[in-house]
Every structure is written in C-alpha cells, then in structure tokens.
mmCIF file with all atom_site columns, C-alpha atoms and ligand atoms in Angstrom:
data_model
loop_
_atom_site.group_PDB
_atom_site.id
_atom_site.type_symbol
_atom_site.label_atom_id
_atom_site.label_alt_id
_atom_site.label_comp_id
_atom_site.label_asym_id
_atom_site.label_entity_id
_atom_site.label_seq_id
_atom_site.pdbx_PDB_ins_code
_atom_site.Cartn_x
_atom_site.Cartn_y
_atom_site.Cartn_z
_atom_site.occupancy
_atom_site.B_iso_or_equiv
_atom_site.pdbx_formal_charge
_atom_site.auth_seq_id
_atom_site.auth_comp_id
_atom_site.auth_asym_id
_atom_site.auth_atom_id
_atom_site.pdbx_PDB_model_num
ATOM   1   C CA . MET A 1 1   ? 22.073  9.567   6.428   1.00 50.00 ? 25  MET A CA 1
ATOM   2   C CA . ALA A 1 2   ? 19.481  11.314  4.406   1.00 63.00 ? 26  ALA A CA 1
ATOM   3   C CA . ASP A 1 3   ? 16.067  10.856  5.907   1.00 92.00 ? 27  ASP A CA 1
ATOM   4   C CA . LEU A 1 4   ? 13.438  8.694   4.169   1.00 97.00 ? 28  LEU A CA 1
ATOM   5   C CA . SER A 1 5   ? 11.061  10.741  1.943   1.00 98.00 ? 29  SER A CA 1
ATOM   6   C CA . ILE A 1 6   ? 8.032   8.475   1.551   1.00 98.00 ? 30  ILE A CA 1
ATOM   7   C CA . ALA A 1 7   ? 5.342   8.538   -1.054  1.00 98.00 ? 31  ALA A CA 1
ATOM   8   C CA . VAL A 1 8   ? 2.206   6.525   -0.318  1.00 98.00 ? 32  VAL A CA 1
ATOM   9   C CA . PHE A 1 9   ? -0.115  5.448   -3.098  1.00 98.00 ? 33  PHE A CA 1
ATOM   10  C CA . VAL A 1 10  ? -3.702  4.798   -2.028  1.00 98.00 ? 34  VAL A CA 1
ATOM   11  C CA . SER A 1 11  ? -7.127  4.154   -3.546  1.00 97.00 ? 35  SER A CA 1
ATOM   12  C CA . GLY A 1 12  ? -9.464  3.978   -0.532  1.00 97.00 ? 36  GLY A CA 1
ATOM   13  C CA . GLY A 1 13  ? -9.948  4.744   3.109   1.00 97.00 ? 37  GLY A CA 1
ATOM   14  C CA . GLY A 1 14  ? -6.284  5.167   3.934   1.00 98.00 ? 38  GLY A CA 1
ATOM   15  C CA . SER A 1 15  ? -6.257  3.398   7.304   1.00 98.00 ? 39  SER A CA 1
ATOM   16  C CA . ASN A 1 16  ? -2.871  1.919   6.445   1.00 98.00 ? 40  ASN A CA 1
ATOM   17  C CA . LEU A 1 17  ? -1.717  5.342   5.376   1.00 98.00 ? 41  LEU A CA 1
ATOM   18  C CA . GLN A 1 18  ? -2.772  6.545   8.769   1.00 98.00 ? 42  GLN A CA 1
ATOM   19  C CA . ALA A 1 19  ? -0.872  3.863   10.466  1.00 98.00 ? 43  ALA A CA 1
ATOM   20  C CA . VAL A 1 20  ? 2.289   4.938   8.750   1.00 98.00 ? 44  VAL A CA 1
ATOM   21  C CA . ILE A 1 21  ? 1.638   8.610   9.573   1.00 98.00 ? 45  ILE A CA 1
ATOM   22  C CA . ASP A 1 22  ? 1.034   7.788   13.167  1.00 98.00 ? 46  ASP A CA 1
ATOM   23  C CA . SER A 1 23  ? 4.239   5.640   13.353  1.00 98.00 ? 47  SER A CA 1
ATOM   24  C CA . VAL A 1 24  ? 6.222   8.633   11.856  1.00 97.00 ? 48  VAL A CA 1
ATOM   25  C CA . LYS A 1 25  ? 4.807   10.812  14.711  1.00 97.00 ? 49  LYS A CA 1
ATOM   26  C CA . ASP A 1 26  ? 5.818   8.120   17.248  1.00 97.00 ? 50  ASP A CA 1
ATOM   27  C CA . GLY A 1 27  ? 9.408   8.495   15.929  1.00 96.00 ? 51  GLY A CA 1
ATOM   28  C CA . LYS A 1 28  ? 9.523   4.811   14.701  1.00 96.00 ? 52  LYS A CA 1
ATOM   29  C CA . ILE A 1 29  ? 10.201  5.751   11.107  1.00 97.00 ? 53  ILE A CA 1
ATOM   30  C CA . HIS A 1 30  ? 13.481  7.313   9.849   1.00 95.00 ? 54  HIS A CA 1
ATOM   31  C CA . GLY A 1 31  ? 11.791  9.944   7.741   1.00 97.00 ? 55  GLY A CA 1
ATOM   32  C CA . GLN A 1 32  ? 8.306   11.170  6.827   1.00 97.00 ? 56  GLN A CA 1
ATOM   33  C CA . VAL A 1 33  ? 5.476   10.884  4.318   1.00 98.00 ? 57  VAL A CA 1
ATOM   34  C CA . ASN A 1 34  ? 5.854   13.750  1.928   1.00 98.00 ? 58  ASN A CA 1
ATOM   35  C CA . ALA A 1 35  ? 3.371   12.833  -0.801  1.00 98.00 ? 59  ALA A CA 1
ATOM   36  C CA . VAL A 1 36  ? 0.135   10.835  -1.019  1.00 98.00 ? 60  VAL A CA 1
ATOM   37  C CA . ILE A 1 37  ? -1.092  9.935   -4.482  1.00 98.00 ? 61  ILE A CA 1
ATOM   38  C CA . SER A 1 38  ? -4.477  8.446   -5.339  1.00 98.00 ? 62  SER A CA 1
ATOM   39  C CA . ASN A 1 39  ? -6.179  7.261   -8.490  1.00 98.00 ? 63  ASN A CA 1
ATOM   40  C CA . ASN A 1 40  ? -9.471  7.890   -6.864  1.00 97.00 ? 64  ASN A CA 1
ATOM   41  C CA . SER A 1 41  ? -10.433 11.495  -6.133  1.00 97.00 ? 65  SER A CA 1
ATOM   42  C CA . ALA A 1 42  ? -13.034 10.445  -3.604  1.00 98.00 ? 66  ALA A CA 1
ATOM   43  C CA . ALA A 1 43  ? -10.499 8.411   -1.508  1.00 98.00 ? 67  ALA A CA 1
ATOM   44  C CA . PHE A 1 44  ? -10.752 9.354   2.099   1.00 98.00 ? 68  PHE A CA 1
ATOM   45  C CA . ALA A 1 45  ? -7.028  8.767   2.204   1.00 98.00 ? 69  ALA A CA 1
ATOM   46  C CA . LEU A 1 46  ? -6.586  12.029  0.283   1.00 98.00 ? 70  LEU A CA 1
ATOM   47  C CA . ARG A 1 47  ? -8.521  13.832  3.067   1.00 98.00 ? 71  ARG A CA 1
ATOM   48  C CA . ARG A 1 48  ? -6.288  12.132  5.645   1.00 98.00 ? 72  ARG A CA 1
ATOM   49  C CA . ALA A 1 49  ? -3.281  13.570  3.803   1.00 98.00 ? 73  ALA A CA 1
ATOM   50  C CA . GLU A 1 50  ? -4.780  16.974  3.789   1.00 98.00 ? 74  GLU A CA 1
ATOM   51  C CA . MET A 1 51  ? -5.641  16.853  7.436   1.00 98.00 ? 75  MET A CA 1
ATOM   52  C CA . GLU A 1 52  ? -2.001  15.914  8.189   1.00 98.00 ? 76  GLU A CA 1
ATOM   53  C CA . HIS A 1 53  ? -0.715  18.790  5.901   1.00 98.00 ? 77  HIS A CA 1
ATOM   54  C CA . ILE A 1 54  ? 0.786   16.298  3.511   1.00 98.00 ? 78  ILE A CA 1
ATOM   55  C CA . ALA A 1 55  ? 0.747   16.998  -0.225  1.00 98.00 ? 79  ALA A CA 1
ATOM   56  C CA . ALA A 1 56  ? -2.098  15.022  -1.767  1.00 98.00 ? 80  ALA A CA 1
ATOM   57  C CA . TYR A 1 57  ? -2.367  14.231  -5.522  1.00 98.00 ? 81  TYR A CA 1
ATOM   58  C CA . HIS A 1 58  ? -5.159  12.798  -7.632  1.00 98.00 ? 82  HIS A CA 1
ATOM   59  C CA . ILE A 1 59  ? -3.387  11.218  -10.548 1.00 98.00 ? 83  ILE A CA 1
ATOM   60  C CA . SER A 1 60  ? -5.232  8.613   -12.685 1.00 96.00 ? 84  SER A CA 1
ATOM   61  C CA . ASN A 1 61  ? -5.141  7.192   -16.092 1.00 94.00 ? 85  ASN A CA 1
ATOM   62  C CA . LYS A 1 62  ? -8.675  8.727   -16.608 1.00 94.00 ? 86  LYS A CA 1
ATOM   63  C CA . LEU A 1 63  ? -7.204  12.165  -16.067 1.00 95.00 ? 87  LEU A CA 1
ATOM   64  C CA . PHE A 1 64  ? -4.106  11.249  -18.000 1.00 96.00 ? 88  PHE A CA 1
ATOM   65  C CA . PRO A 1 65  ? -5.101  8.572   -20.567 1.00 96.00 ? 89  PRO A CA 1
ATOM   66  C CA . VAL A 1 66  ? -1.849  8.898   -22.430 1.00 97.00 ? 90  VAL A CA 1
ATOM   67  C CA . PRO A 1 67  ? 0.594   6.560   -20.581 1.00 95.00 ? 91  PRO A CA 1
ATOM   68  C CA . ALA A 1 68  ? 3.490   8.995   -21.055 1.00 96.00 ? 92  ALA A CA 1
ATOM   69  C CA . ASP A 1 69  ? 1.571   11.779  -19.538 1.00 97.00 ? 93  ASP A CA 1
ATOM   70  C CA . PHE A 1 70  ? 0.418   9.611   -16.526 1.00 97.00 ? 94  PHE A CA 1
ATOM   71  C CA . LEU A 1 71  ? 4.068   8.536   -16.058 1.00 97.00 ? 95  LEU A CA 1
ATOM   72  C CA . SER A 1 72  ? 5.338   12.149  -16.164 1.00 97.00 ? 96  SER A CA 1
ATOM   73  C CA . GLN A 1 73  ? 2.720   13.275  -13.648 1.00 98.00 ? 97  GLN A CA 1
ATOM   74  C CA . ILE A 1 74  ? 3.819   10.643  -11.236 1.00 98.00 ? 98  ILE A CA 1
ATOM   75  C CA . ASN A 1 75  ? 7.419   11.206  -11.883 1.00 98.00 ? 99  ASN A CA 1
ATOM   76  C CA . SER A 1 76  ? 7.164   14.982  -11.235 1.00 98.00 ? 100 SER A CA 1
ATOM   77  C CA . VAL A 1 77  ? 5.713   14.226  -7.792  1.00 98.00 ? 101 VAL A CA 1
ATOM   78  C CA . LEU A 1 78  ? 8.415   11.767  -6.931  1.00 98.00 ? 102 LEU A CA 1
ATOM   79  C CA . VAL A 1 79  ? 11.185  14.245  -8.072  1.00 98.00 ? 103 VAL A CA 1
ATOM   80  C CA . ARG A 1 80  ? 9.496   17.312  -6.373  1.00 98.00 ? 104 ARG A CA 1
ATOM   81  C CA . HIS A 1 81  ? 9.514   15.498  -3.014  1.00 98.00 ? 105 HIS A CA 1
ATOM   82  C CA . SER A 1 82  ? 12.840  13.713  -3.453  1.00 98.00 ? 106 SER A CA 1
ATOM   83  C CA . ILE A 1 83  ? 10.974  10.393  -2.877  1.00 98.00 ? 107 ILE A CA 1
ATOM   84  C CA . ASN A 1 84  ? 13.224  7.478   -1.917  1.00 98.00 ? 108 ASN A CA 1
ATOM   85  C CA . LEU A 1 85  ? 10.595  5.031   -0.676  1.00 98.00 ? 109 LEU A CA 1
ATOM   86  C CA . ILE A 1 86  ? 7.282   4.166   -2.230  1.00 98.00 ? 110 ILE A CA 1
ATOM   87  C CA . VAL A 1 87  ? 4.579   2.533   -0.174  1.00 98.00 ? 111 VAL A CA 1
ATOM   88  C CA . LEU A 1 88  ? 1.444   0.971   -1.821  1.00 98.00 ? 112 LEU A CA 1
ATOM   89  C CA . ALA A 1 89  ? -1.292  0.921   0.825   1.00 98.00 ? 113 ALA A CA 1
ATOM   90  C CA . GLY A 1 90  ? -4.534  -0.219  -0.745  1.00 95.00 ? 114 GLY A CA 1
ATOM   91  C CA . TYR A 1 91  ? -3.560  1.053   -4.151  1.00 95.00 ? 115 TYR A CA 1
ATOM   92  C CA . MET A 1 92  ? -5.622  -0.777  -6.785  1.00 93.00 ? 116 MET A CA 1
ATOM   93  C CA . LYS A 1 93  ? -3.465  -0.009  -9.828  1.00 92.00 ? 117 LYS A CA 1
ATOM   94  C CA . LEU A 1 94  ? -0.185  -1.389  -11.146 1.00 89.00 ? 118 LEU A CA 1
ATOM   95  C CA . LEU A 1 95  ? 2.612   1.213   -11.130 1.00 93.00 ? 119 LEU A CA 1
ATOM   96  C CA . PRO A 1 96  ? 4.169   1.961   -14.498 1.00 95.00 ? 120 PRO A CA 1
ATOM   97  C CA . LEU A 1 97  ? 7.004   -0.569  -15.154 1.00 95.00 ? 121 LEU A CA 1
ATOM   98  C CA . GLU A 1 98  ? 9.482   2.362   -15.584 1.00 96.00 ? 122 GLU A CA 1
ATOM   99  C CA . ILE A 1 99  ? 8.990   3.251   -11.931 1.00 97.00 ? 123 ILE A CA 1
ATOM   100 C CA . VAL A 1 100 ? 8.976   -0.275  -10.646 1.00 97.00 ? 124 VAL A CA 1
ATOM   101 C CA . ARG A 1 101 ? 12.326  -0.725  -12.270 1.00 96.00 ? 125 ARG A CA 1
ATOM   102 C CA . ARG A 1 102 ? 13.788  2.624   -11.196 1.00 97.00 ? 126 ARG A CA 1
ATOM   103 C CA . PHE A 1 103 ? 12.696  2.104   -7.622  1.00 97.00 ? 127 PHE A CA 1
ATOM   104 C CA . ARG A 1 104 ? 13.366  -1.631  -7.422  1.00 95.00 ? 128 ARG A CA 1
ATOM   105 C CA . GLY A 1 105 ? 13.957  -2.565  -3.746  1.00 96.00 ? 129 GLY A CA 1
ATOM   106 C CA . ARG A 1 106 ? 12.368  0.698   -2.640  1.00 98.00 ? 130 ARG A CA 1
ATOM   107 C CA . ILE A 1 107 ? 8.661   -0.100  -3.334  1.00 98.00 ? 131 ILE A CA 1
ATOM   108 C CA . ILE A 1 108 ? 6.668   -2.082  -0.888  1.00 98.00 ? 132 ILE A CA 1
ATOM   109 C CA . ASN A 1 109 ? 3.000   -3.193  -0.755  1.00 98.00 ? 133 ASN A CA 1
ATOM   110 C CA . ILE A 1 110 ? 0.608   -4.443  1.889   1.00 97.00 ? 134 ILE A CA 1
ATOM   111 C CA . HIS A 1 111 ? -1.611  -7.414  0.993   1.00 97.00 ? 135 HIS A CA 1
ATOM   112 C CA . PRO A 1 112 ? -4.360  -8.710  3.149   1.00 98.00 ? 136 PRO A CA 1
ATOM   113 C CA . ALA A 1 113 ? -3.477  -12.524 2.920   1.00 98.00 ? 137 ALA A CA 1
ATOM   114 C CA . LEU A 1 114 ? -0.521  -14.813 3.522   1.00 98.00 ? 138 LEU A CA 1
ATOM   115 C CA . LEU A 1 115 ? 1.212   -14.564 0.119   1.00 97.00 ? 139 LEU A CA 1
ATOM   116 C CA . PRO A 1 116 ? 1.899   -16.390 -2.091  1.00 96.00 ? 140 PRO A CA 1
ATOM   117 C CA . LYS A 1 117 ? -1.510  -17.791 -1.479  1.00 97.00 ? 141 LYS A CA 1
ATOM   118 C CA . TYR A 1 118 ? -4.566  -15.528 -2.233  1.00 97.00 ? 142 TYR A CA 1
ATOM   119 C CA . GLY A 1 119 ? -2.455  -13.058 -4.292  1.00 95.00 ? 143 GLY A CA 1
ATOM   120 C CA . GLY A 1 120 ? -2.447  -11.976 -7.954  1.00 90.00 ? 144 GLY A CA 1
ATOM   121 C CA . HIS A 1 121 ? -5.025  -10.491 -10.239 1.00 85.00 ? 145 HIS A CA 1
ATOM   122 C CA . GLY A 1 122 ? -8.522  -10.056 -8.855  1.00 88.00 ? 146 GLY A CA 1
ATOM   123 C CA . MET A 1 123 ? -7.309  -10.807 -5.289  1.00 93.00 ? 147 MET A CA 1
ATOM   124 C CA . TYR A 1 124 ? -8.074  -7.563  -3.579  1.00 91.00 ? 148 TYR A CA 1
ATOM   125 C CA . GLY A 1 125 ? -10.192 -6.222  -0.812  1.00 93.00 ? 149 GLY A CA 1
ATOM   126 C CA . ILE A 1 126 ? -13.157 -8.442  0.336   1.00 96.00 ? 150 ILE A CA 1
ATOM   127 C CA . ASN A 1 127 ? -12.564 -10.973 -2.528  1.00 97.00 ? 151 ASN A CA 1
ATOM   128 C CA . VAL A 1 128 ? -9.448  -12.193 -0.643  1.00 98.00 ? 152 VAL A CA 1
ATOM   129 C CA . HIS A 1 129 ? -11.344 -12.969 2.521   1.00 98.00 ? 153 HIS A CA 1
ATOM   130 C CA . LYS A 1 130 ? -14.238 -14.658 0.668   1.00 98.00 ? 154 LYS A CA 1
ATOM   131 C CA . ALA A 1 131 ? -11.675 -16.924 -1.036  1.00 98.00 ? 155 ALA A CA 1
ATOM   132 C CA . VAL A 1 132 ? -9.952  -17.744 2.276   1.00 98.00 ? 156 VAL A CA 1
ATOM   133 C CA . ILE A 1 133 ? -13.251 -18.600 3.927   1.00 98.00 ? 157 ILE A CA 1
ATOM   134 C CA . ASP A 1 134 ? -14.567 -20.582 0.983   1.00 98.00 ? 158 ASP A CA 1
ATOM   135 C CA . ALA A 1 135 ? -11.328 -22.583 0.990   1.00 98.00 ? 159 ALA A CA 1
ATOM   136 C CA . GLY A 1 136 ? -11.851 -23.509 4.632   1.00 98.00 ? 160 GLY A CA 1
ATOM   137 C CA . GLU A 1 137 ? -8.437  -22.038 5.661   1.00 98.00 ? 161 GLU A CA 1
ATOM   138 C CA . ALA A 1 138 ? -7.604  -22.284 9.382   1.00 98.00 ? 162 ALA A CA 1
ATOM   139 C CA . GLN A 1 139 ? -5.645  -19.072 9.217   1.00 98.00 ? 163 GLN A CA 1
ATOM   140 C CA . SER A 1 140 ? -5.119  -16.041 7.139   1.00 98.00 ? 164 SER A CA 1
ATOM   141 C CA . GLY A 1 141 ? -3.084  -12.794 7.686   1.00 98.00 ? 165 GLY A CA 1
ATOM   142 C CA . ALA A 1 142 ? -1.267  -9.943  6.038   1.00 98.00 ? 166 ALA A CA 1
ATOM   143 C CA . THR A 1 143 ? 1.907   -9.663  4.139   1.00 98.00 ? 167 THR A CA 1
ATOM   144 C CA . VAL A 1 144 ? 4.342   -6.708  3.314   1.00 98.00 ? 168 VAL A CA 1
ATOM   145 C CA . HIS A 1 145 ? 6.402   -7.515  0.303   1.00 98.00 ? 169 HIS A CA 1
ATOM   146 C CA . PHE A 1 146 ? 8.660   -5.854  -2.323  1.00 97.00 ? 170 PHE A CA 1
ATOM   147 C CA . VAL A 1 147 ? 6.846   -4.855  -5.502  1.00 97.00 ? 171 VAL A CA 1
ATOM   148 C CA . ASP A 1 148 ? 8.168   -6.071  -8.786  1.00 92.00 ? 172 ASP A CA 1
ATOM   149 C CA . GLU A 1 149 ? 6.649   -6.371  -12.283 1.00 90.00 ? 173 GLU A CA 1
ATOM   150 C CA . VAL A 1 150 ? 4.159   -9.139  -11.276 1.00 87.00 ? 174 VAL A CA 1
ATOM   151 C CA . TYR A 1 151 ? 1.103   -8.447  -9.018  1.00 83.00 ? 175 TYR A CA 1
ATOM   152 C CA . ASP A 1 152 ? 1.733   -9.475  -5.359  1.00 86.00 ? 176 ASP A CA 1
ATOM   153 C CA . ASN A 1 153 ? 4.876   -11.474 -6.390  1.00 88.00 ? 177 ASN A CA 1
ATOM   154 C CA . GLY A 1 154 ? 7.904   -9.753  -4.811  1.00 93.00 ? 178 GLY A CA 1
ATOM   155 C CA . ALA A 1 155 ? 10.075  -11.032 -1.910  1.00 96.00 ? 179 ALA A CA 1
ATOM   156 C CA . ILE A 1 156 ? 8.246   -10.993 1.390   1.00 98.00 ? 180 ILE A CA 1
ATOM   157 C CA . ILE A 1 157 ? 9.420   -8.651  4.051   1.00 98.00 ? 181 ILE A CA 1
ATOM   158 C CA . ILE A 1 158 ? 6.964   -9.268  6.920   1.00 98.00 ? 182 ILE A CA 1
ATOM   159 C CA . GLN A 1 159 ? 4.069   -11.667 7.298   1.00 98.00 ? 183 GLN A CA 1
ATOM   160 C CA . ARG A 1 160 ? 1.834   -12.141 10.248  1.00 98.00 ? 184 ARG A CA 1
ATOM   161 C CA . ALA A 1 161 ? -0.998  -14.796 10.666  1.00 98.00 ? 185 ALA A CA 1
ATOM   162 C CA . VAL A 1 162 ? -4.494  -14.537 12.213  1.00 98.00 ? 186 VAL A CA 1
ATOM   163 C CA . PRO A 1 163 ? -6.874  -17.367 12.956  1.00 98.00 ? 187 PRO A CA 1
ATOM   164 C CA . VAL A 1 164 ? -9.961  -17.939 10.760  1.00 98.00 ? 188 VAL A CA 1
ATOM   165 C CA . PHE A 1 165 ? -13.026 -18.978 12.825  1.00 98.00 ? 189 PHE A CA 1
ATOM   166 C CA . PRO A 1 166 ? -15.833 -21.151 11.534  1.00 96.00 ? 190 PRO A CA 1
ATOM   167 C CA . ASP A 1 167 ? -18.474 -18.433 11.856  1.00 97.00 ? 191 ASP A CA 1
ATOM   168 C CA . ASP A 1 168 ? -16.243 -15.779 10.340  1.00 98.00 ? 192 ASP A CA 1
ATOM   169 C CA . THR A 1 169 ? -17.837 -13.652 7.573   1.00 98.00 ? 193 THR A CA 1
ATOM   170 C CA . PRO A 1 170 ? -15.570 -12.055 5.033   1.00 98.00 ? 194 PRO A CA 1
ATOM   171 C CA . GLU A 1 171 ? -16.197 -8.699  6.758   1.00 98.00 ? 195 GLU A CA 1
ATOM   172 C CA . ILE A 1 172 ? -15.209 -9.997  10.158  1.00 98.00 ? 196 ILE A CA 1
ATOM   173 C CA . LEU A 1 173 ? -12.091 -11.610 8.839   1.00 98.00 ? 197 LEU A CA 1
ATOM   174 C CA . ALA A 1 174 ? -11.247 -8.404  6.781   1.00 98.00 ? 198 ALA A CA 1
ATOM   175 C CA . ALA A 1 175 ? -11.347 -6.414  10.105  1.00 98.00 ? 199 ALA A CA 1
ATOM   176 C CA . ARG A 1 176 ? -9.107  -8.980  12.004  1.00 98.00 ? 200 ARG A CA 1
ATOM   177 C CA . VAL A 1 177 ? -6.551  -8.824  9.108   1.00 98.00 ? 201 VAL A CA 1
ATOM   178 C CA . LEU A 1 178 ? -6.718  -4.993  8.820   1.00 98.00 ? 202 LEU A CA 1
ATOM   179 C CA . GLU A 1 179 ? -5.564  -4.774  12.495  1.00 98.00 ? 203 GLU A CA 1
ATOM   180 C CA . VAL A 1 180 ? -2.482  -6.757  11.670  1.00 98.00 ? 204 VAL A CA 1
ATOM   181 C CA . GLU A 1 181 ? -1.893  -4.685  8.518   1.00 98.00 ? 205 GLU A CA 1
ATOM   182 C CA . HIS A 1 182 ? -1.752  -1.553  10.643  1.00 98.00 ? 206 HIS A CA 1
ATOM   183 C CA . ARG A 1 183 ? 0.948   -3.219  12.742  1.00 98.00 ? 207 ARG A CA 1
ATOM   184 C CA . ILE A 1 184 ? 3.241   -4.796  10.139  1.00 98.00 ? 208 ILE A CA 1
ATOM   185 C CA . LEU A 1 185 ? 3.181   -1.965  7.510   1.00 98.00 ? 209 LEU A CA 1
ATOM   186 C CA . PRO A 1 186 ? 4.759   0.561   9.894   1.00 98.00 ? 210 PRO A CA 1
ATOM   187 C CA . LEU A 1 187 ? 7.215   -1.994  11.091  1.00 98.00 ? 211 LEU A CA 1
ATOM   188 C CA . ALA A 1 188 ? 8.263   -2.752  7.510   1.00 98.00 ? 212 ALA A CA 1
ATOM   189 C CA . VAL A 1 189 ? 8.672   0.939   6.651   1.00 98.00 ? 213 VAL A CA 1
ATOM   190 C CA . GLY A 1 190 ? 10.684  1.315   9.920   1.00 97.00 ? 214 GLY A CA 1
ATOM   191 C CA . MET A 1 191 ? 13.252  -1.149  8.612   1.00 97.00 ? 215 MET A CA 1
ATOM   192 C CA . PHE A 1 192 ? 14.322  1.257   5.824   1.00 96.00 ? 216 PHE A CA 1
ATOM   193 C CA . LEU A 1 193 ? 17.016  3.922   6.262   1.00 90.00 ? 217 LEU A CA 1
HETATM 194 C C1 . GRF B 2 .   ? -6.579  -3.022  2.959   1.00 51.94 ? 316 GRF B C1 1
HETATM 195 O O1 . GRF B 2 .   ? -7.356  -4.241  3.206   1.00 51.94 ? 316 GRF B O1 1
HETATM 196 C C2 . GRF B 2 .   ? -5.369  -3.514  2.269   1.00 51.94 ? 316 GRF B C2 1
HETATM 197 O O2 . GRF B 2 .   ? -4.819  -4.676  2.706   1.00 51.94 ? 316 GRF B O2 1
HETATM 198 C C3 . GRF B 2 .   ? -5.844  -3.617  0.900   1.00 51.94 ? 316 GRF B C3 1
HETATM 199 O O3 . GRF B 2 .   ? -6.799  -2.621  0.724   1.00 51.94 ? 316 GRF B O3 1
HETATM 200 C C4 . GRF B 2 .   ? -7.223  -2.156  1.955   1.00 51.94 ? 316 GRF B C4 1
HETATM 201 C C5 . GRF B 2 .   ? -6.742  -0.785  2.129   1.00 51.94 ? 316 GRF B C5 1
HETATM 202 O O4 . GRF B 2 .   ? -7.326  -0.190  3.239   1.00 51.94 ? 316 GRF B O4 1
HETATM 203 N N1 . GRF B 2 .   ? -4.714  -3.478  -0.036  1.00 51.94 ? 316 GRF B N1 1
HETATM 204 P P1 . GRF B 2 .   ? -6.946  1.288   3.652   1.00 51.94 ? 316 GRF B P1 1
HETATM 205 O O5 . GRF B 2 .   ? -7.264  2.047   2.393   1.00 51.94 ? 316 GRF B O5 1
HETATM 206 O O6 . GRF B 2 .   ? -5.530  1.273   3.950   1.00 51.94 ? 316 GRF B O6 1
HETATM 207 O O7 . GRF B 2 .   ? -7.877  1.509   4.793   1.00 51.94 ? 316 GRF B O7 1
#
C-alpha cells in the first residue's frame, strides 16, 4: 500500500499542522507531510515546515493573479510530491474547483465549531467563537469534514464537543476548541491509507 503523501494548506500559526507532523512522528499516520502551502508568506506555519525540513511554498492569488497560473502553481507542487491527501488546516481560501473535484474524498478541513452550525462564509477564526457565545450556546467544538465545492459543507468525519461557560470570552473558548482540533485532526488523517 503506497504511503500517504500529505500536503497541508495553511494561512496562520500552523498549530494544527504541527499536531499532524507530531502525529506522523508518533507513527500514528500512514505516511508523511511532504508539502506545506500557504497563501500568507508571513504564516508561522511556513517556518514550522522549514524547521521540520518539509518543503514550504508561498502560493497566493496576489503572486499569481491569473487563475490558470495559480492553479498550475498548486498542481505542480501536488504532482512534484505525489500528493494523495490534502489537509486544510487554518487555510483561509477556497481551493480551485478543479482540485476539489480531482481530489474529491481526499481533501479534509478542520473547522472550529460543530458544523453544520457556525460554518460557511465569514465563519472563521475568532468570529466563530463570538457567534457561539452571542447565541448563548451551551457547547461548541471542532469538526473535521470532507471538502467539497461549498464552504464548510462536506460530510463530517470526526466531531468533538466542548462546554461553553457563562464567563467565556471568545479567546478562552477558541483556546478550548483549539485543543480539541489538535486531537481530532491527526485522528482523521490517521484514518486514511
Ligand atoms: C484554527 O482555529 C482552525 O480551526 C481555524 O484556523 C485556526 C488555525 O490555527 N481553521 P493554526 O494555524 O492551525 O494554529
């Protein structure tokens, strides 16, 4: 069975990326992360990749405003590393439809809420936790799901809940949810062969 060759798309700090890398090191994932791609050149996630000797790429539609060029840049990385699983970990952009279709069933995303609630456009980062608290929810959590053409819409793979306490701030809730993200994302990746 060919090993998993994983590409992780990131935009920010990369703590979810790090959780997947650490899980590879613990032998819990049937393959390895071979490429990290970020739309944000300042993303600490790119530094994490470099420190782990993983190929790190800054590919954005600012650098490549022509969609066909952007697509070919991404495709060349996926081909170069024989990628067969794509993980979106705090990636703030939509992947090109051509890639979503070609990799259908092999692209997963981590979202910091209990989808289908608090998903979709504009629901990212701290906005999610603000909305959950403003709605007076008793619980929140994280979801790993398959990626399809609609934001935060694909079939759910793993979901885990956390309590929301009355004195929670969005930042406190975000930290509680992030801990769960770091557990369920590696678990979901570990389910692939
Ligand atoms: C996490 O909250 C994740 O759920 C959301 O963006 C944040 C990424 O954090 N998609 P990191 O870059 O993995 O640290």
